Short mmCIF file of C-alpha atoms and ligand atoms in Angstrom, two decimals:
data_model
loop_
_atom_site.label_atom_id
_atom_site.label_comp_id
_atom_site.label_asym_id
_atom_site.label_seq_id
_atom_site.Cartn_x
_atom_site.Cartn_y
_atom_site.Cartn_z
CA MET A 1 0.00 0.00 0.00
CA SER A 2 1.13 3.54 -0.53
CA ARG A 3 2.52 5.69 2.20
CA ASP A 4 -0.05 7.95 3.79
CA SER A 5 1.35 11.42 4.43
CA GLU A 6 -1.31 12.29 7.02
CA SER A 7 -0.43 9.29 9.15
CA THR A 8 3.26 10.05 9.60
CA ALA A 9 2.86 12.69 12.28
CA ASP A 10 0.95 10.49 14.73
CA SER A 11 2.38 7.05 13.96
CA PRO A 12 2.63 4.63 16.88
CA PRO A 13 5.95 4.22 18.65
CA ALA A 14 8.28 2.16 16.52
CA LEU A 15 7.84 -1.52 17.21
CA SER A 16 9.06 -1.73 13.67
CA HIS A 17 12.03 -4.00 14.30
CA ARG A 18 9.88 -7.08 13.69
CA ALA A 19 8.92 -8.42 10.29
CA ILE A 20 5.79 -10.58 10.43
CA LEU A 21 3.99 -12.32 7.59
CA HIS A 22 0.45 -13.66 7.74
CA VAL A 23 -0.15 -16.22 4.99
CA ASP A 24 -3.70 -17.44 4.27
CA MET A 25 -4.61 -19.76 1.42
CA ASP A 26 -7.43 -18.62 -0.87
CA ALA A 27 -10.70 -20.62 -0.62
CA PHE A 28 -8.48 -23.45 0.57
CA TYR A 29 -10.57 -26.65 0.38
CA ALA A 30 -12.37 -25.45 -2.75
CA SER A 31 -9.10 -24.51 -4.48
CA VAL A 32 -7.67 -27.99 -3.87
CA GLU A 33 -10.81 -29.50 -5.41
CA GLU A 34 -10.68 -27.16 -8.41
CA ARG A 35 -7.04 -27.99 -8.98
CA ASP A 36 -7.73 -31.73 -8.88
CA ARG A 37 -10.80 -31.51 -11.15
CA PRO A 38 -10.01 -29.16 -14.02
CA GLU A 39 -13.51 -29.69 -15.42
CA LEU A 40 -14.80 -27.52 -12.54
CA ALA A 41 -12.82 -24.45 -13.66
CA GLY A 42 -14.88 -21.28 -13.49
CA LYS A 43 -17.93 -22.97 -11.95
CA PRO A 44 -19.32 -22.16 -8.53
CA LEU A 45 -18.14 -24.82 -6.08
CA VAL A 46 -19.16 -25.48 -2.50
CA VAL A 47 -17.36 -27.89 -0.14
CA GLY A 48 -19.08 -29.11 3.02
CA GLY A 49 -21.32 -31.69 4.64
CA LEU A 50 -23.80 -33.13 2.14
CA GLY A 51 -26.21 -34.66 4.69
CA PRO A 52 -29.49 -33.00 5.72
CA ARG A 53 -27.73 -31.01 8.48
CA GLY A 54 -24.62 -30.28 6.44
CA VAL A 55 -22.77 -27.00 6.82
CA VAL A 56 -20.62 -25.17 4.25
CA SER A 57 -16.88 -25.56 4.94
CA THR A 58 -15.99 -23.13 2.20
CA ALA A 59 -17.06 -21.91 -1.22
CA ASN A 60 -14.93 -20.81 -4.14
CA TYR A 61 -15.03 -17.16 -5.16
CA ALA A 62 -17.56 -17.83 -7.95
CA ALA A 63 -20.03 -19.30 -5.42
CA ARG A 64 -19.37 -16.47 -2.94
CA GLN A 65 -20.86 -14.05 -5.48
CA PHE A 66 -24.20 -15.72 -4.80
CA GLY A 67 -23.82 -15.09 -1.07
CA VAL A 68 -22.60 -18.56 -0.10
CA HIS A 69 -20.05 -18.55 2.75
CA SER A 70 -18.40 -20.76 5.39
CA ALA A 71 -20.55 -22.03 8.29
CA MET A 72 -23.83 -21.47 6.37
CA PRO A 73 -26.30 -24.39 6.38
CA MET A 74 -25.88 -26.34 3.17
CA ALA A 75 -29.61 -26.19 2.49
CA ARG A 76 -29.42 -22.40 2.34
CA ALA A 77 -26.37 -22.55 0.06
CA ARG A 78 -28.33 -24.80 -2.32
CA ARG A 79 -31.18 -22.30 -2.42
CA LEU A 80 -28.82 -19.39 -3.10
CA CYS A 81 -26.77 -21.19 -5.72
CA PRO A 82 -28.50 -24.32 -7.05
CA GLN A 83 -26.17 -24.48 -10.06
CA ALA A 84 -23.01 -24.91 -7.93
CA VAL A 85 -21.13 -28.18 -7.71
CA TYR A 86 -21.34 -29.60 -4.17
CA LEU A 87 -18.54 -31.78 -2.78
CA ARG A 88 -17.79 -33.28 0.60
CA PRO A 89 -14.39 -32.44 2.12
CA ARG A 90 -11.37 -34.70 1.59
CA MET A 91 -9.56 -33.87 4.83
CA ASP A 92 -6.56 -36.17 4.28
CA CYS A 93 -5.84 -34.39 1.07
CA TYR A 94 -6.06 -30.91 2.64
CA ARG A 95 -3.86 -32.01 5.53
CA GLU A 96 -1.26 -33.25 3.10
CA GLU A 97 -1.30 -29.98 1.14
CA SER A 98 -1.07 -28.09 4.40
CA ALA A 99 2.05 -30.01 5.44
CA ARG A 100 3.67 -29.23 2.08
CA ILE A 101 2.83 -25.55 2.41
CA PHE A 102 4.10 -25.32 6.00
CA SER A 103 7.36 -26.98 4.97
CA LEU A 104 7.82 -24.21 2.40
CA PHE A 105 7.42 -21.62 5.19
CA ARG A 106 10.27 -23.26 7.09
CA ARG A 107 12.63 -22.56 4.20
CA TYR A 108 12.50 -18.95 5.32
CA THR A 109 12.23 -19.12 9.11
CA PRO A 110 11.83 -21.69 11.88
CA ARG A 111 9.44 -19.25 13.58
CA VAL A 112 6.14 -20.47 12.11
CA GLU A 113 2.89 -20.38 14.10
CA GLY A 114 0.07 -22.29 12.43
CA LEU A 115 -3.46 -21.04 13.13
CA SER A 116 -5.24 -23.63 11.01
CA LEU A 117 -4.46 -25.88 8.05
CA ASP A 118 -4.33 -22.93 5.67
CA GLU A 119 -3.10 -20.05 7.77
CA ALA A 120 0.11 -19.13 9.63
CA PHE A 121 2.14 -16.30 11.07
CA LEU A 122 5.83 -16.22 10.21
CA ASP A 123 8.39 -14.08 12.01
CA VAL A 124 11.01 -13.43 9.34
CA SER A 125 12.92 -10.73 11.27
CA GLY A 126 16.03 -12.92 11.33
CA SER A 127 15.90 -13.74 7.61
CA LEU A 128 15.85 -10.24 6.10
CA ARG A 129 19.57 -10.02 5.37
CA LEU A 130 19.50 -13.34 3.56
CA PHE A 131 16.45 -12.61 1.41
CA GLY A 132 16.45 -8.82 1.10
CA SER A 133 13.14 -7.74 2.67
CA ALA A 134 9.95 -9.08 4.20
CA GLU A 135 8.13 -8.21 0.98
CA ALA A 136 10.68 -10.19 -1.05
CA ILE A 137 10.14 -13.18 1.25
CA ALA A 138 6.36 -12.83 0.87
CA ARG A 139 6.70 -12.87 -2.94
CA ARG A 140 8.96 -15.90 -2.85
CA ILE A 141 6.57 -17.78 -0.58
CA LYS A 142 3.63 -17.05 -2.89
CA THR A 143 5.66 -18.31 -5.85
CA ASP A 144 6.88 -21.41 -3.96
CA ILE A 145 3.32 -22.29 -2.94
CA HIS A 146 2.03 -21.85 -6.47
CA GLU A 147 4.83 -23.86 -8.04
CA THR A 148 4.61 -26.66 -5.47
CA THR A 149 0.84 -27.00 -5.06
CA GLY A 150 -0.76 -25.04 -7.91
CA LEU A 151 -2.68 -23.01 -5.29
CA THR A 152 -2.71 -19.31 -4.46
CA ALA A 153 -2.18 -17.64 -1.10
CA SER A 154 -2.72 -14.11 0.17
CA VAL A 155 -0.02 -12.57 2.32
CA GLY A 156 0.04 -9.61 4.69
CA VAL A 157 3.35 -8.06 5.73
CA ALA A 158 3.73 -5.76 8.73
CA HIS A 159 5.67 -5.34 11.96
CA ASN A 160 3.05 -7.09 14.10
CA LYS A 161 0.54 -9.92 13.93
CA PHE A 162 -2.62 -7.83 14.03
CA LEU A 163 -1.62 -5.67 11.08
CA ALA A 164 -0.26 -8.60 9.08
CA LYS A 165 -3.52 -10.51 9.50
CA LEU A 166 -5.67 -7.58 8.46
CA ALA A 167 -3.39 -6.96 5.48
CA SER A 168 -3.56 -10.55 4.18
CA ASP A 169 -7.34 -10.26 3.95
CA LEU A 170 -7.39 -6.99 2.04
CA GLN A 171 -6.68 -8.10 -1.52
CA LYS A 172 -7.89 -11.69 -1.55
CA PRO A 173 -7.47 -13.79 -3.64
CA ASP A 174 -3.77 -13.91 -4.60
CA GLY A 175 -3.10 -10.71 -2.65
CA LEU A 176 0.04 -9.17 -1.22
CA VAL A 177 -0.32 -6.14 1.05
CA CYS A 178 2.56 -4.55 2.95
CA VAL A 179 1.92 -2.06 5.74
CA PRO A 180 5.01 0.09 6.37
CA ALA A 181 5.40 1.14 10.02
CA ASP A 182 4.95 4.81 9.14
CA ALA A 183 1.69 4.22 7.26
CA VAL A 184 -0.22 2.34 9.93
CA HIS A 185 -2.85 4.93 10.74
CA GLY A 186 -3.56 5.63 7.09
CA PHE A 187 -4.09 1.91 6.64
CA LEU A 188 -6.26 1.34 9.71
CA ASP A 189 -8.24 4.54 10.21
CA PRO A 190 -10.86 3.95 7.48
CA MET A 191 -11.56 0.34 8.48
CA PRO A 192 -14.98 -0.51 9.94
CA ILE A 193 -14.84 -1.43 13.64
CA ARG A 194 -16.27 -4.91 13.07
CA ARG A 195 -12.83 -5.89 11.76
CA LEU A 196 -11.36 -5.32 15.22
CA TRP A 197 -10.69 -8.67 16.92
CA GLY A 198 -13.09 -9.02 19.81
CA ILE A 199 -15.75 -6.57 18.62
CA GLY A 200 -18.75 -8.84 18.18
CA PRO A 201 -22.30 -8.28 16.93
CA ARG A 202 -23.41 -7.10 20.40
CA THR A 203 -20.70 -4.47 20.91
CA GLU A 204 -20.72 -3.12 17.37
CA PRO A 205 -24.15 -1.38 17.53
CA LYS A 206 -23.26 0.25 20.87
CA LEU A 207 -20.12 1.78 19.38
CA LYS A 208 -21.97 2.84 16.24
CA ALA A 209 -24.64 4.54 18.32
CA GLN A 210 -21.89 6.78 19.69
CA GLY A 211 -20.65 7.60 16.20
CA LEU A 212 -17.69 5.25 16.41
CA LEU A 213 -17.79 3.57 13.00
CA THR A 214 -14.13 3.26 12.10
CA PHE A 215 -10.78 2.37 13.68
CA GLY A 216 -9.75 6.03 13.37
CA GLN A 217 -12.82 7.25 15.29
CA LEU A 218 -12.24 4.66 18.01
CA ARG A 219 -8.55 5.58 18.27
CA ARG A 220 -9.39 9.23 18.83
CA ALA A 221 -12.47 8.66 21.00
CA ASP A 222 -12.87 10.35 24.37
CA GLU A 223 -11.48 8.15 27.13
CA ALA A 224 -14.58 8.33 29.35
CA VAL A 225 -16.89 7.45 26.42
CA LEU A 226 -14.74 4.49 25.46
CA ARG A 227 -14.61 3.26 29.04
CA SER A 228 -18.39 3.44 29.40
CA LEU A 229 -18.80 1.37 26.22
CA LEU A 230 -16.00 -1.14 26.56
CA GLY A 231 -15.19 -1.17 30.27
CA LYS A 232 -11.79 -2.57 31.17
CA ARG A 233 -11.11 -3.54 27.59
CA ALA A 234 -11.22 0.08 26.37
CA GLU A 235 -7.46 0.57 26.38
CA HIS A 236 -6.87 -2.78 24.72
CA PHE A 237 -9.19 -1.85 21.83
CA ARG A 238 -7.70 1.61 21.48
CA ARG A 239 -4.26 0.04 21.18
CA LEU A 240 -5.48 -2.41 18.53
CA ALA A 241 -7.24 0.36 16.61
CA SER A 242 -3.94 2.25 16.71
CA GLY A 243 -2.15 -0.78 15.27
CA GLU A 244 -0.26 -1.68 18.45
CA ASP A 245 0.19 -5.37 19.15
CA ASP A 246 3.31 -6.82 20.72
CA ARG A 247 2.42 -10.50 20.77
CA GLU A 248 5.20 -12.78 19.61
CA VAL A 249 4.99 -15.45 16.95
CA VAL A 250 5.05 -18.70 18.93
CA SER A 251 6.67 -21.51 16.95
CA ASP A 252 4.72 -24.74 16.60
CA SER A 253 6.18 -27.77 18.28
CA PRO A 254 6.37 -30.77 16.00
CA ASP A 255 4.43 -33.97 16.66
CA LYS A 256 5.89 -36.15 19.39
CA SER A 257 5.82 -39.49 17.58
CA ILE A 258 4.59 -41.33 14.50
CA SER A 259 3.81 -45.04 14.47
CA HIS A 260 2.01 -47.79 12.60
CA GLU A 261 1.10 -51.22 13.92
CA VAL A 262 -0.83 -54.20 12.68
CA THR A 263 -2.53 -57.15 14.40
CA PHE A 264 -2.49 -60.20 12.14
CA ASP A 265 -5.54 -62.33 11.44
CA THR A 266 -3.31 -65.37 11.86
CA ASP A 267 -0.12 -65.17 13.91
CA LEU A 268 3.09 -64.96 11.90
CA THR A 269 5.50 -67.84 12.28
CA GLU A 270 8.05 -67.26 9.47
CA LEU A 271 10.94 -64.84 9.95
CA GLN A 272 10.67 -63.72 6.34
CA GLU A 273 7.01 -62.77 6.79
CA MET A 274 7.85 -60.80 9.91
CA ARG A 275 10.59 -58.88 8.15
CA ALA A 276 8.30 -58.14 5.23
CA GLU A 277 5.73 -56.67 7.63
CA LEU A 278 8.44 -54.71 9.37
CA GLN A 279 9.50 -53.27 6.00
CA HIS A 280 5.92 -52.32 5.14
CA LEU A 281 5.32 -50.63 8.51
CA THR A 282 8.62 -48.78 8.09
CA ASP A 283 7.56 -47.62 4.62
CA LEU A 284 4.40 -46.11 6.11
CA VAL A 285 6.17 -44.43 9.01
CA ALA A 286 9.02 -42.99 6.94
CA ALA A 287 6.62 -41.73 4.24
CA ARG A 288 4.69 -39.87 6.95
CA LEU A 289 7.91 -38.38 8.27
CA ARG A 290 8.76 -37.06 4.83
CA ARG A 291 5.25 -35.77 4.21
CA ARG A 292 5.46 -33.74 7.39
CA GLN A 293 9.04 -32.66 6.70
CA LEU A 294 10.29 -34.20 9.95
CA LEU A 295 13.40 -36.08 10.98
CA ALA A 296 13.32 -38.76 13.69
CA ARG A 297 16.13 -39.72 16.04
CA THR A 298 14.56 -42.71 17.82
CA VAL A 299 13.11 -45.89 16.33
CA VAL A 300 10.77 -48.13 18.33
CA VAL A 301 9.64 -51.65 17.52
CA LYS A 302 6.64 -53.22 19.24
CA ILE A 303 6.05 -56.96 19.29
CA ARG A 304 3.13 -58.88 20.83
CA ASP A 305 3.02 -62.65 21.12
CA PRO A 306 -0.12 -64.88 21.10
CA ASP A 307 -0.23 -64.71 24.94
CA PHE A 308 -0.52 -60.92 24.77
CA ARG A 309 2.98 -60.34 26.11
CA THR A 310 4.06 -57.04 24.57
CA VAL A 311 7.66 -55.93 24.21
CA THR A 312 8.89 -52.56 22.94
CA ARG A 313 12.51 -51.99 22.02
CA SER A 314 13.97 -48.67 20.98
CA ARG A 315 17.25 -47.20 19.90
CA SER A 316 18.33 -43.63 19.20
CA MET A 317 20.69 -42.21 16.62
CA PRO A 318 22.99 -39.22 17.02
CA ALA A 319 21.06 -37.33 14.31
CA GLY A 320 17.58 -37.46 12.78
CA THR A 321 16.59 -39.26 9.59
CA ASP A 322 13.64 -39.58 7.23
CA ALA A 323 15.22 -42.27 5.02
CA THR A 324 13.27 -45.54 4.89
CA GLN A 325 16.47 -47.54 4.73
CA THR A 326 17.91 -46.02 7.91
CA VAL A 327 14.70 -46.51 9.89
CA TYR A 328 14.37 -50.07 8.58
CA HIS A 329 17.98 -50.88 9.41
CA LEU A 330 17.37 -49.98 13.07
CA ALA A 331 13.90 -51.54 13.25
CA ARG A 332 15.23 -54.80 11.88
CA ALA A 333 18.20 -54.83 14.28
CA LEU A 334 15.79 -54.28 17.19
CA PHE A 335 13.47 -56.99 15.94
CA ASP A 336 16.30 -59.46 15.30
CA GLY A 337 17.57 -58.80 18.84
CA TRP A 338 14.19 -59.90 20.21
CA ARG A 339 13.97 -62.84 17.81
CA LYS A 340 17.30 -64.27 19.01
CA SER A 341 15.84 -64.87 22.45
CA HIS A 342 12.42 -65.94 21.04
CA PRO A 343 13.35 -68.00 17.97
CA SER A 344 10.09 -69.92 17.72
CA THR A 345 7.52 -67.52 19.24
CA PRO A 346 4.71 -66.62 16.79
CA VAL A 347 3.95 -62.92 16.40
CA ARG A 348 0.46 -61.56 16.89
CA LEU A 349 1.17 -57.84 16.46
CA LEU A 350 4.03 -55.79 15.03
CA GLY A 351 4.54 -52.05 15.25
CA VAL A 352 7.16 -49.57 14.07
CA GLY A 353 7.36 -46.07 15.50
CA VAL A 354 9.66 -43.07 15.53
CA SER A 355 10.08 -40.28 18.06
CA GLY A 356 12.58 -37.55 18.88
CA LEU A 357 11.12 -35.57 15.98
CA ASP A 358 12.44 -32.31 14.62
CA HIS A 359 11.59 -30.21 11.59
CA HIS A 360 13.65 -31.02 8.52
CA PRO A 361 16.01 -28.08 8.04
CA GLY A 362 15.27 -28.01 4.30
CA PRO A 363 17.69 -27.54 1.41
CA ASP A 364 18.51 -23.91 2.26
CA ALA A 365 19.26 -24.53 5.93
CA GLU A 366 21.82 -22.48 7.80
CA PRO A 367 24.79 -24.49 9.10
CA GLY A 368 24.16 -25.65 12.66
CA GLU A 369 20.49 -26.46 12.16
CA THR A 370 19.39 -30.09 12.48
CA THR A 371 21.65 -32.17 10.26
CA PRO A 372 20.17 -35.36 8.84
CA MET A 373 21.75 -38.66 9.86
CA PRO A 374 24.31 -39.78 7.27
CA LEU A 375 23.39 -43.04 5.59
CA ASP A 376 25.41 -46.20 5.85
CA GLY A 377 25.01 -48.41 2.81
CA PRO A 378 23.28 -47.47 -0.45
CA ASP A 379 21.21 -44.30 -0.48
CA SER A 380 17.46 -45.19 -0.45
CA ARG A 381 16.34 -41.59 -0.75
CA PRO A 382 15.92 -41.40 -4.57
CA LEU A 383 13.72 -44.50 -4.32
CA ASP A 384 11.90 -43.01 -1.28
CA ALA A 385 11.14 -39.86 -3.28
CA LEU A 386 9.92 -41.88 -6.26
CA MET A 387 7.65 -44.03 -4.09
CA ASP A 388 6.31 -40.95 -2.32
CA SER A 389 5.45 -39.25 -5.58
CA ILE A 390 3.76 -42.32 -7.08
CA ASN A 391 1.83 -43.01 -3.88
CA ARG A 392 0.77 -39.36 -3.67
CA ARG A 393 -0.43 -39.44 -7.25
CA TYR A 394 -2.41 -42.64 -7.02
CA GLY A 395 -3.39 -42.39 -3.35
CA GLY A 396 -2.63 -44.82 -0.54
CA ASN A 397 0.45 -47.03 -0.68
CA LYS A 398 0.20 -48.77 -4.03
CA ILE A 399 3.97 -48.96 -4.42
CA VAL A 400 5.73 -51.15 -1.87
CA HIS A 401 9.10 -52.80 -1.46
CA GLY A 402 9.65 -56.18 -3.17
CA GLN A 403 9.62 -58.29 -0.02
CA THR A 404 6.35 -56.69 1.13
CA LEU A 405 4.74 -57.49 -2.22
CA ARG A 406 5.78 -61.14 -2.01
CA ARG A 407 4.28 -61.40 1.46
CA ARG A 408 1.02 -59.75 0.36
CA ARG A 409 0.67 -62.17 -2.52
CA GLY A 410 1.45 -65.00 -0.15
CA ASP A 411 4.19 -66.34 -2.44
CA SER A 412 7.26 -65.76 -0.29
P1 TTP B 501 -10.54 -19.76 5.70
O1 TTP B 501 -9.11 -19.35 5.49
O2 TTP B 501 -11.34 -18.98 6.71
O3 TTP B 501 -11.34 -19.69 4.34
P2 TTP B 501 -10.88 -20.08 2.88
O4 TTP B 501 -9.42 -20.42 2.82
O5 TTP B 501 -11.80 -21.12 2.36
O6 TTP B 501 -11.18 -18.76 2.06
P3 TTP B 501 -10.39 -17.35 2.11
O7 TTP B 501 -9.26 -17.50 3.12
O8 TTP B 501 -9.89 -17.14 0.71
O9 TTP B 501 -11.41 -16.37 2.52
O10 TTP B 501 -10.61 -21.27 6.14
C1 TTP B 501 -9.72 -22.24 5.63
C2 TTP B 501 -10.43 -23.56 5.44
O11 TTP B 501 -10.98 -23.99 6.67
C3 TTP B 501 -11.59 -23.48 4.47
O12 TTP B 501 -11.17 -23.70 3.12
C4 TTP B 501 -12.51 -24.54 4.98
C5 TTP B 501 -12.23 -24.63 6.46
N1 TTP B 501 -13.31 -23.94 7.21
C6 TTP B 501 -14.38 -24.72 7.69
O13 TTP B 501 -14.39 -25.93 7.52
N2 TTP B 501 -15.39 -24.08 8.36
C7 TTP B 501 -15.40 -22.73 8.58
O14 TTP B 501 -16.37 -22.21 9.17
C8 TTP B 501 -14.31 -21.95 8.07
C9 TTP B 501 -14.30 -20.46 8.27
C10 TTP B 501 -13.29 -22.61 7.39
MG1 MG B 502 -7.99 -19.18 3.72
#
């Protein structure tokens, strides 16, 4: 946005050392559906519950022109826009896209605070020298997201969370709005007070009745008037309306563990079968690690015998990994260790898990960030990447390692 000359004189005190981005995907669920079904291009599209009590999750921008919006009963949406295409949500798919998008954010800063699947704050204050400016980072993130997922995002750039969030909403879809620290009042003053966080449908009419329609009017309002309307929260709202917000971006903590286990219809008796299952469980676990852009330092194997005796064995590595081969190597060593002392015990349940998780530092990581565990033996990662991409394309885990396939066919 352009600099507002009127605002310079009474700008808020400079909290301008921070650089915060708010990134919000455009019509997220609907955009994923449109991307995956090109025949829907240009048509109104509504995603939500299709049962009699269904509610709209979101609508694409074409359907919004008919008044359809999130949280509206589906029946009303159908009355407003009978010609729209109606789809139920595919949450797994949106979660997967979300993980890909969040891993792109971490190329630029570890300080990422997710608000939902499609929305996050990023504190990029420490990355400005490397990338030039917060605006340059915002542009790169928009491009990365588009190239990686085919989807568009809107980004707000400012020196605090409140301003960044308001800014990301201003030019949706595919927007980019920067609010320089010396243009804050020019940006905020004309906004209607309902955009203030915490001003709900009950408070809004009371403020309006006193002639307080915009942020600017609230900012300049008489203290006693404001106090009578908003009580103890008066000062808080005046600060927000003035663009002051000193909350920090709180980085997300990664998941604590990932595991898969299976109880067999008939107990396994052959070592080869057990190893094939171990390989398959490892495939699932390692693929999930990579999807979430995580590295694991500890591998756990769980074994249950027909008498319900359950053993877990774990081992940690000096550094994290997401390579199937490395996880399998450890899982198999743990399993073989158990097998030595139980050479003829049938196996009722097998599980493979990983913990000690950390975000993958990504290809552009600074030295000193988490370094992946070096591989011993041949590098499985090209094959991992190929399997991931085929499985992503065709859904599920169609591609498996050779020994797993033999076991599934029952011809090992
Ligand atoms: P939003 O970011 O609020 O909405 P949106 O991404 O669909 O559209 P835009 O940001 O361009 O205005 O929410 C993100 C997703 O969360 C949305 O695609 C669907 C889901 N959602 C619900 O399921 N129910 C809701 O009430 C809302 C608001 C969102
Ligand atoms: Mg969104």
